[in-house]
């Protein structure tokens, strides 16, 4: 929300990530949104795009979990460097 407010005041760009729940399936999805605020006679207007980043979030979580397991394993191996 902070990037939206700053962009509205300056007429700049904004970026945000949202976690949403689909009404039809109840599934949680992640969206990344990017946009540009423009100021005109009637006020500020935002144009932008939102893309589904659910798979990227899942991959990042899986990688973090794998790294944690590897760290636990190496921390507990006798003589590990």
mmCIF file of N, CA and C in Angstrom:
data_model
loop_
_atom_site.group_PDB
_atom_site.id
_atom_site.type_symbol
_atom_site.label_atom_id
_atom_site.label_comp_id
_atom_site.label_asym_id
_atom_site.label_seq_id
_atom_site.Cartn_x
_atom_site.Cartn_y
_atom_site.Cartn_z
ATOM 1 N N UNK A 1 0.828 -1.198 0.000
ATOM 2 C CA UNK A 1 0.000 0.000 0.000
ATOM 3 C C UNK A 1 0.867 1.255 0.000
ATOM 4 N N UNK A 2 2.014 1.183 0.670
ATOM 5 C CA UNK A 2 2.902 2.343 0.733
ATOM 6 C C UNK A 2 3.394 2.769 -0.636
ATOM 7 N N UNK A 3 3.717 1.779 -1.503
ATOM 8 C CA UNK A 3 4.197 2.132 -2.839
ATOM 9 C C UNK A 3 3.089 2.768 -3.663
ATOM 10 N N UNK A 4 1.830 2.372 -3.419
ATOM 11 C CA UNK A 4 0.701 2.977 -4.129
ATOM 12 C C UNK A 4 0.542 4.446 -3.739
ATOM 13 N N UNK A 5 0.639 4.710 -2.451
ATOM 14 C CA UNK A 5 0.474 6.082 -1.960
ATOM 15 C C UNK A 5 1.593 6.971 -2.481
ATOM 16 N N UNK A 6 2.831 6.488 -2.378
ATOM 17 C CA UNK A 6 3.962 7.276 -2.876
ATOM 18 C C UNK A 6 3.831 7.519 -4.377
ATOM 19 N N UNK A 7 3.409 6.503 -5.134
ATOM 20 C CA UNK A 7 3.247 6.654 -6.579
ATOM 21 C C UNK A 7 2.118 7.628 -6.905
ATOM 22 N N UNK A 8 1.043 7.592 -6.129
ATOM 23 C CA UNK A 8 -0.073 8.511 -6.363
ATOM 24 C C UNK A 8 0.355 9.958 -6.135
ATOM 25 N N UNK A 9 1.195 10.173 -5.135
ATOM 26 C CA UNK A 9 1.652 11.526 -4.837
ATOM 27 C C UNK A 9 2.646 12.033 -5.865
ATOM 28 N N UNK A 10 3.482 11.131 -6.401
ATOM 29 C CA UNK A 10 4.540 11.574 -7.304
ATOM 30 C C UNK A 10 4.265 11.281 -8.772
ATOM 31 N N UNK A 11 3.248 10.470 -9.047
ATOM 32 C CA UNK A 11 2.998 10.072 -10.429
ATOM 33 C C UNK A 11 3.966 9.014 -10.902
ATOM 34 N N UNK A 12 4.484 8.200 -9.996
ATOM 35 C CA UNK A 12 5.498 7.204 -10.336
ATOM 36 C C UNK A 12 4.950 5.800 -10.473
ATOM 37 N N UNK A 13 5.866 4.837 -10.399
ATOM 38 C CA UNK A 13 5.499 3.432 -10.546
ATOM 39 C C UNK A 13 5.290 2.796 -9.183
ATOM 40 N N UNK A 14 4.588 1.676 -9.176
ATOM 41 C CA UNK A 14 4.367 0.923 -7.953
ATOM 42 C C UNK A 14 4.469 -0.566 -8.245
ATOM 43 N N UNK A 15 4.766 -1.333 -7.203
ATOM 44 C CA UNK A 15 4.848 -2.788 -7.281
ATOM 45 C C UNK A 15 4.335 -3.345 -5.973
ATOM 46 N N UNK A 16 3.573 -4.433 -6.053
ATOM 47 C CA UNK A 16 3.051 -5.056 -4.842
ATOM 48 C C UNK A 16 2.834 -6.543 -5.081
ATOM 49 N N UNK A 17 2.864 -7.319 -4.003
ATOM 50 C CA UNK A 17 2.518 -8.731 -4.054
ATOM 51 C C UNK A 17 1.306 -8.936 -3.166
ATOM 52 N N UNK A 18 0.390 -9.769 -3.648
ATOM 53 C CA UNK A 18 -0.846 -10.031 -2.928
ATOM 54 C C UNK A 18 -1.067 -11.529 -2.806
ATOM 55 N N UNK A 19 -1.572 -11.946 -1.672
ATOM 56 C CA UNK A 19 -2.032 -13.322 -1.485
ATOM 57 C C UNK A 19 -3.551 -13.248 -1.520
ATOM 58 N N UNK A 20 -4.151 -13.995 -2.440
ATOM 59 C CA UNK A 20 -5.609 -13.950 -2.613
ATOM 60 C C UNK A 20 -6.173 -15.365 -2.552
ATOM 61 N N UNK A 21 -7.438 -15.451 -2.218
ATOM 62 C CA UNK A 21 -8.138 -16.737 -2.208
ATOM 63 C C UNK A 21 -9.214 -16.696 -3.286
ATOM 64 N N UNK A 22 -9.164 -17.691 -4.183
ATOM 65 C CA UNK A 22 -10.152 -17.765 -5.267
ATOM 66 C C UNK A 22 -11.522 -18.074 -4.685
ATOM 67 N N UNK A 23 -12.534 -17.350 -5.132
ATOM 68 C CA UNK A 23 -13.880 -17.575 -4.642
ATOM 69 C C UNK A 23 -14.456 -18.902 -5.131
ATOM 70 N N UNK A 24 -14.101 -19.307 -6.346
ATOM 71 C CA UNK A 24 -14.687 -20.524 -6.910
ATOM 72 C C UNK A 24 -14.093 -21.805 -6.341
ATOM 73 N N UNK A 25 -12.811 -21.814 -6.001
ATOM 74 C CA UNK A 25 -12.158 -23.040 -5.523
ATOM 75 C C UNK A 25 -11.636 -22.939 -4.092
ATOM 76 N N UNK A 26 -11.499 -21.740 -3.570
ATOM 77 C CA UNK A 26 -10.921 -21.554 -2.244
ATOM 78 C C UNK A 26 -9.404 -21.637 -2.247
ATOM 79 N N UNK A 27 -8.831 -21.886 -3.413
ATOM 80 C CA UNK A 27 -7.377 -22.014 -3.556
ATOM 81 C C UNK A 27 -6.689 -20.668 -3.301
ATOM 82 N N UNK A 28 -5.531 -20.726 -2.616
ATOM 83 C CA UNK A 28 -4.742 -19.521 -2.376
ATOM 84 C C UNK A 28 -3.806 -19.315 -3.560
ATOM 85 N N UNK A 29 -3.757 -18.105 -4.062
ATOM 86 C CA UNK A 29 -2.854 -17.745 -5.148
ATOM 87 C C UNK A 29 -2.075 -16.498 -4.753
ATOM 88 N N UNK A 30 -0.890 -16.361 -5.336
ATOM 89 C CA UNK A 30 -0.063 -15.175 -5.161
ATOM 90 C C UNK A 30 -0.040 -14.394 -6.468
ATOM 91 N N UNK A 31 -0.191 -13.080 -6.362
ATOM 92 C CA UNK A 31 -0.135 -12.206 -7.521
ATOM 93 C C UNK A 31 0.935 -11.149 -7.309
ATOM 94 N N UNK A 32 1.653 -10.829 -8.377
ATOM 95 C CA UNK A 32 2.570 -9.687 -8.379
ATOM 96 C C UNK A 32 1.937 -8.652 -9.303
ATOM 97 N N UNK A 33 1.817 -7.449 -8.806
ATOM 98 C CA UNK A 33 1.197 -6.380 -9.586
ATOM 99 C C UNK A 33 2.208 -5.252 -9.776
ATOM 100 N N UNK A 34 2.204 -4.683 -10.972
ATOM 101 C CA UNK A 34 3.099 -3.589 -11.327
ATOM 102 C C UNK A 34 2.258 -2.531 -12.006
ATOM 103 N N UNK A 35 2.549 -1.287 -11.759
ATOM 104 C CA UNK A 35 1.750 -0.254 -12.409
ATOM 105 C C UNK A 35 2.397 1.107 -12.414
ATOM 106 N N UNK A 36 1.686 2.015 -13.027
ATOM 107 C CA UNK A 36 2.117 3.411 -13.170
ATOM 108 C C UNK A 36 0.960 4.307 -12.760
ATOM 109 N N UNK A 37 1.253 5.260 -11.925
ATOM 110 C CA UNK A 37 0.246 6.256 -11.536
ATOM 111 C C UNK A 37 0.451 7.489 -12.398
ATOM 112 N N UNK A 38 -0.622 8.023 -12.888
ATOM 113 C CA UNK A 38 -0.574 9.279 -13.628
ATOM 114 C C UNK A 38 -1.540 10.249 -12.977
ATOM 115 N N UNK A 39 -1.195 11.507 -13.016
ATOM 116 C CA UNK A 39 -2.054 12.539 -12.431
ATOM 117 C C UNK A 39 -2.650 13.367 -13.553
ATOM 118 N N UNK A 40 -3.923 13.647 -13.399
ATOM 119 C CA UNK A 40 -4.610 14.462 -14.385
ATOM 120 C C UNK A 40 -5.513 15.458 -13.693
ATOM 121 N N UNK A 41 -6.327 16.106 -14.471
ATOM 122 C CA UNK A 41 -7.228 17.131 -13.936
ATOM 123 C C UNK A 41 -8.238 16.543 -12.956
ATOM 124 N N UNK A 42 -8.589 15.275 -13.140
ATOM 125 C CA UNK A 42 -9.585 14.653 -12.275
ATOM 126 C C UNK A 42 -8.966 13.871 -11.126
ATOM 127 N N UNK A 43 -7.643 13.846 -11.018
ATOM 128 C CA UNK A 43 -6.982 13.149 -9.925
ATOM 129 C C UNK A 43 -5.991 12.125 -10.434
ATOM 130 N N UNK A 44 -5.681 11.154 -9.579
ATOM 131 C CA UNK A 44 -4.700 10.132 -9.924
ATOM 132 C C UNK A 44 -5.396 8.929 -10.556
ATOM 133 N N UNK A 45 -4.725 8.330 -11.541
ATOM 134 C CA UNK A 45 -5.234 7.131 -12.194
ATOM 135 C C UNK A 45 -4.101 6.109 -12.253
ATOM 136 N N UNK A 46 -4.449 4.857 -12.010
ATOM 137 C CA UNK A 46 -3.457 3.786 -12.025
ATOM 138 C C UNK A 46 -3.727 2.843 -13.187
ATOM 139 N N UNK A 47 -2.671 2.497 -13.902
ATOM 140 C CA UNK A 47 -2.747 1.456 -14.915
ATOM 141 C C UNK A 47 -1.665 0.439 -14.591
ATOM 142 N N UNK A 48 -1.954 -0.824 -14.834
ATOM 143 C CA UNK A 48 -0.954 -1.820 -14.502
ATOM 144 C C UNK A 48 -1.382 -3.211 -14.896
ATOM 145 N N UNK A 49 -0.629 -4.172 -14.399
ATOM 146 C CA UNK A 49 -0.862 -5.579 -14.713
ATOM 147 C C UNK A 49 -0.582 -6.407 -13.464
ATOM 148 N N UNK A 50 -1.304 -7.519 -13.343
ATOM 149 C CA UNK A 50 -1.063 -8.467 -12.261
ATOM 150 C C UNK A 50 -0.784 -9.828 -12.884
ATOM 151 N N UNK A 51 0.243 -10.509 -12.365
ATOM 152 C CA UNK A 51 0.583 -11.834 -12.886
ATOM 153 C C UNK A 51 0.583 -12.838 -11.738
ATOM 154 N N UNK A 52 0.251 -14.066 -12.066
ATOM 155 C CA UNK A 52 0.202 -15.145 -11.089
ATOM 156 C C UNK A 52 1.623 -15.632 -10.808
ATOM 157 N N UNK A 53 2.059 -15.517 -9.556
ATOM 158 C CA UNK A 53 3.400 -15.968 -9.161
ATOM 159 C C UNK A 53 3.317 -17.109 -8.153
ATOM 160 N N UNK A 54 2.189 -17.828 -8.145
ATOM 161 C CA UNK A 54 1.979 -18.920 -7.197
ATOM 162 C C UNK A 54 3.060 -19.982 -7.324
ATOM 163 N N UNK A 55 3.393 -20.369 -8.550
ATOM 164 C CA UNK A 55 4.415 -21.406 -8.741
ATOM 165 C C UNK A 55 5.783 -20.937 -8.267
ATOM 166 N N UNK A 56 6.115 -19.669 -8.503
ATOM 167 C CA UNK A 56 7.411 -19.143 -8.043
ATOM 168 C C UNK A 56 7.475 -19.142 -6.521
ATOM 169 N N UNK A 57 6.376 -18.776 -5.855
ATOM 170 C CA UNK A 57 6.342 -18.788 -4.389
ATOM 171 C C UNK A 57 6.500 -20.208 -3.857
ATOM 172 N N UNK A 58 5.839 -21.177 -4.503
ATOM 173 C CA UNK A 58 5.947 -22.577 -4.077
ATOM 174 C C UNK A 58 7.368 -23.091 -4.280
ATOM 175 N N UNK A 59 7.990 -22.729 -5.395
ATOM 176 C CA UNK A 59 9.367 -23.156 -5.656
ATOM 177 C C UNK A 59 10.328 -22.547 -4.637
ATOM 178 N N UNK A 60 10.138 -21.285 -4.301
ATOM 179 C CA UNK A 60 11.001 -20.632 -3.309
ATOM 180 C C UNK A 60 10.837 -21.285 -1.939
ATOM 181 N N UNK A 61 9.610 -21.642 -1.569
ATOM 182 C CA UNK A 61 9.364 -22.302 -0.280
ATOM 183 C C UNK A 61 9.997 -23.690 -0.272
ATOM 184 N N UNK A 62 9.880 -24.420 -1.373
ATOM 185 C CA UNK A 62 10.478 -25.759 -1.456
ATOM 186 C C UNK A 62 12.000 -25.682 -1.371
ATOM 187 N N UNK A 63 12.601 -24.700 -2.027
ATOM 188 C CA UNK A 63 14.046 -24.517 -1.967
ATOM 189 C C UNK A 63 14.501 -24.192 -0.547
ATOM 190 N N UNK A 64 13.781 -23.295 0.122
ATOM 191 C CA UNK A 64 14.140 -22.942 1.497
ATOM 192 C C UNK A 64 14.041 -24.161 2.414
ATOM 193 N N UNK A 65 13.013 -24.979 2.222
ATOM 194 C CA UNK A 65 12.855 -26.187 3.031
ATOM 195 C C UNK A 65 13.976 -27.177 2.761
ATOM 196 N N UNK A 66 14.350 -27.345 1.503
ATOM 197 C CA UNK A 66 15.440 -28.250 1.140
ATOM 198 C C UNK A 66 16.765 -27.770 1.717
ATOM 199 N N UNK A 67 17.014 -26.469 1.645
ATOM 200 C CA UNK A 67 18.240 -25.914 2.208
ATOM 201 C C UNK A 67 18.290 -26.113 3.720
ATOM 202 N N UNK A 68 17.148 -25.960 4.380
ATOM 203 C CA UNK A 68 17.102 -26.161 5.835
ATOM 204 C C UNK A 68 17.399 -27.612 6.190
ATOM 205 N N UNK A 69 16.846 -28.564 5.418
ATOM 206 C CA UNK A 69 17.129 -29.983 5.673
ATOM 207 C C UNK A 69 18.611 -30.283 5.462
ATOM 208 N N UNK A 70 19.191 -29.743 4.400
ATOM 209 C CA UNK A 70 20.612 -29.962 4.128
ATOM 210 C C UNK A 70 21.475 -29.356 5.235
ATOM 211 N N UNK A 71 21.114 -28.172 5.681
ATOM 212 C CA UNK A 71 21.860 -27.514 6.759
ATOM 213 C C UNK A 71 21.790 -28.341 8.035
ATOM 214 N N UNK A 72 20.613 -28.881 8.360
ATOM 215 C CA UNK A 72 20.459 -29.728 9.540
ATOM 216 C C UNK A 72 21.317 -30.978 9.419
ATOM 217 N N UNK A 73 21.295 -31.581 8.232
ATOM 218 C CA UNK A 73 22.095 -32.787 8.010
ATOM 219 C C UNK A 73 23.582 -32.497 8.171
ATOM 220 N N UNK A 74 24.085 -31.470 7.515
ATOM 221 C CA UNK A 74 25.518 -31.171 7.591
ATOM 222 C C UNK A 74 25.930 -30.705 8.982
ATOM 223 N N UNK A 75 25.047 -30.017 9.690
ATOM 224 C CA UNK A 75 25.358 -29.585 11.050
ATOM 225 C C UNK A 75 25.492 -30.759 11.996
ATOM 226 N N UNK A 76 24.827 -31.855 11.683
ATOM 227 C CA UNK A 76 24.815 -33.000 12.599
ATOM 228 C C UNK A 76 25.727 -34.143 12.164
ATOM 229 N N UNK A 77 26.450 -33.985 11.067
ATOM 230 C CA UNK A 77 27.399 -35.008 10.626
ATOM 231 C C UNK A 77 28.710 -34.841 11.381
ATOM 232 N N UNK A 78 29.200 -35.912 11.969
ATOM 233 C CA UNK A 78 30.498 -35.803 12.634
ATOM 234 C C UNK A 78 31.597 -35.565 11.610
ATOM 235 N N UNK A 79 32.463 -34.622 11.882
ATOM 236 C CA UNK A 79 33.583 -34.328 11.018
ATOM 237 C C UNK A 79 33.227 -33.532 9.782
ATOM 238 N N UNK A 80 32.004 -33.016 9.696
ATOM 239 C CA UNK A 80 31.605 -32.216 8.543
ATOM 240 C C UNK A 80 32.280 -30.847 8.602
ATOM 241 N N UNK A 81 32.652 -30.368 7.447
ATOM 242 C CA UNK A 81 33.326 -29.060 7.386
ATOM 243 C C UNK A 81 32.305 -27.961 7.328
#
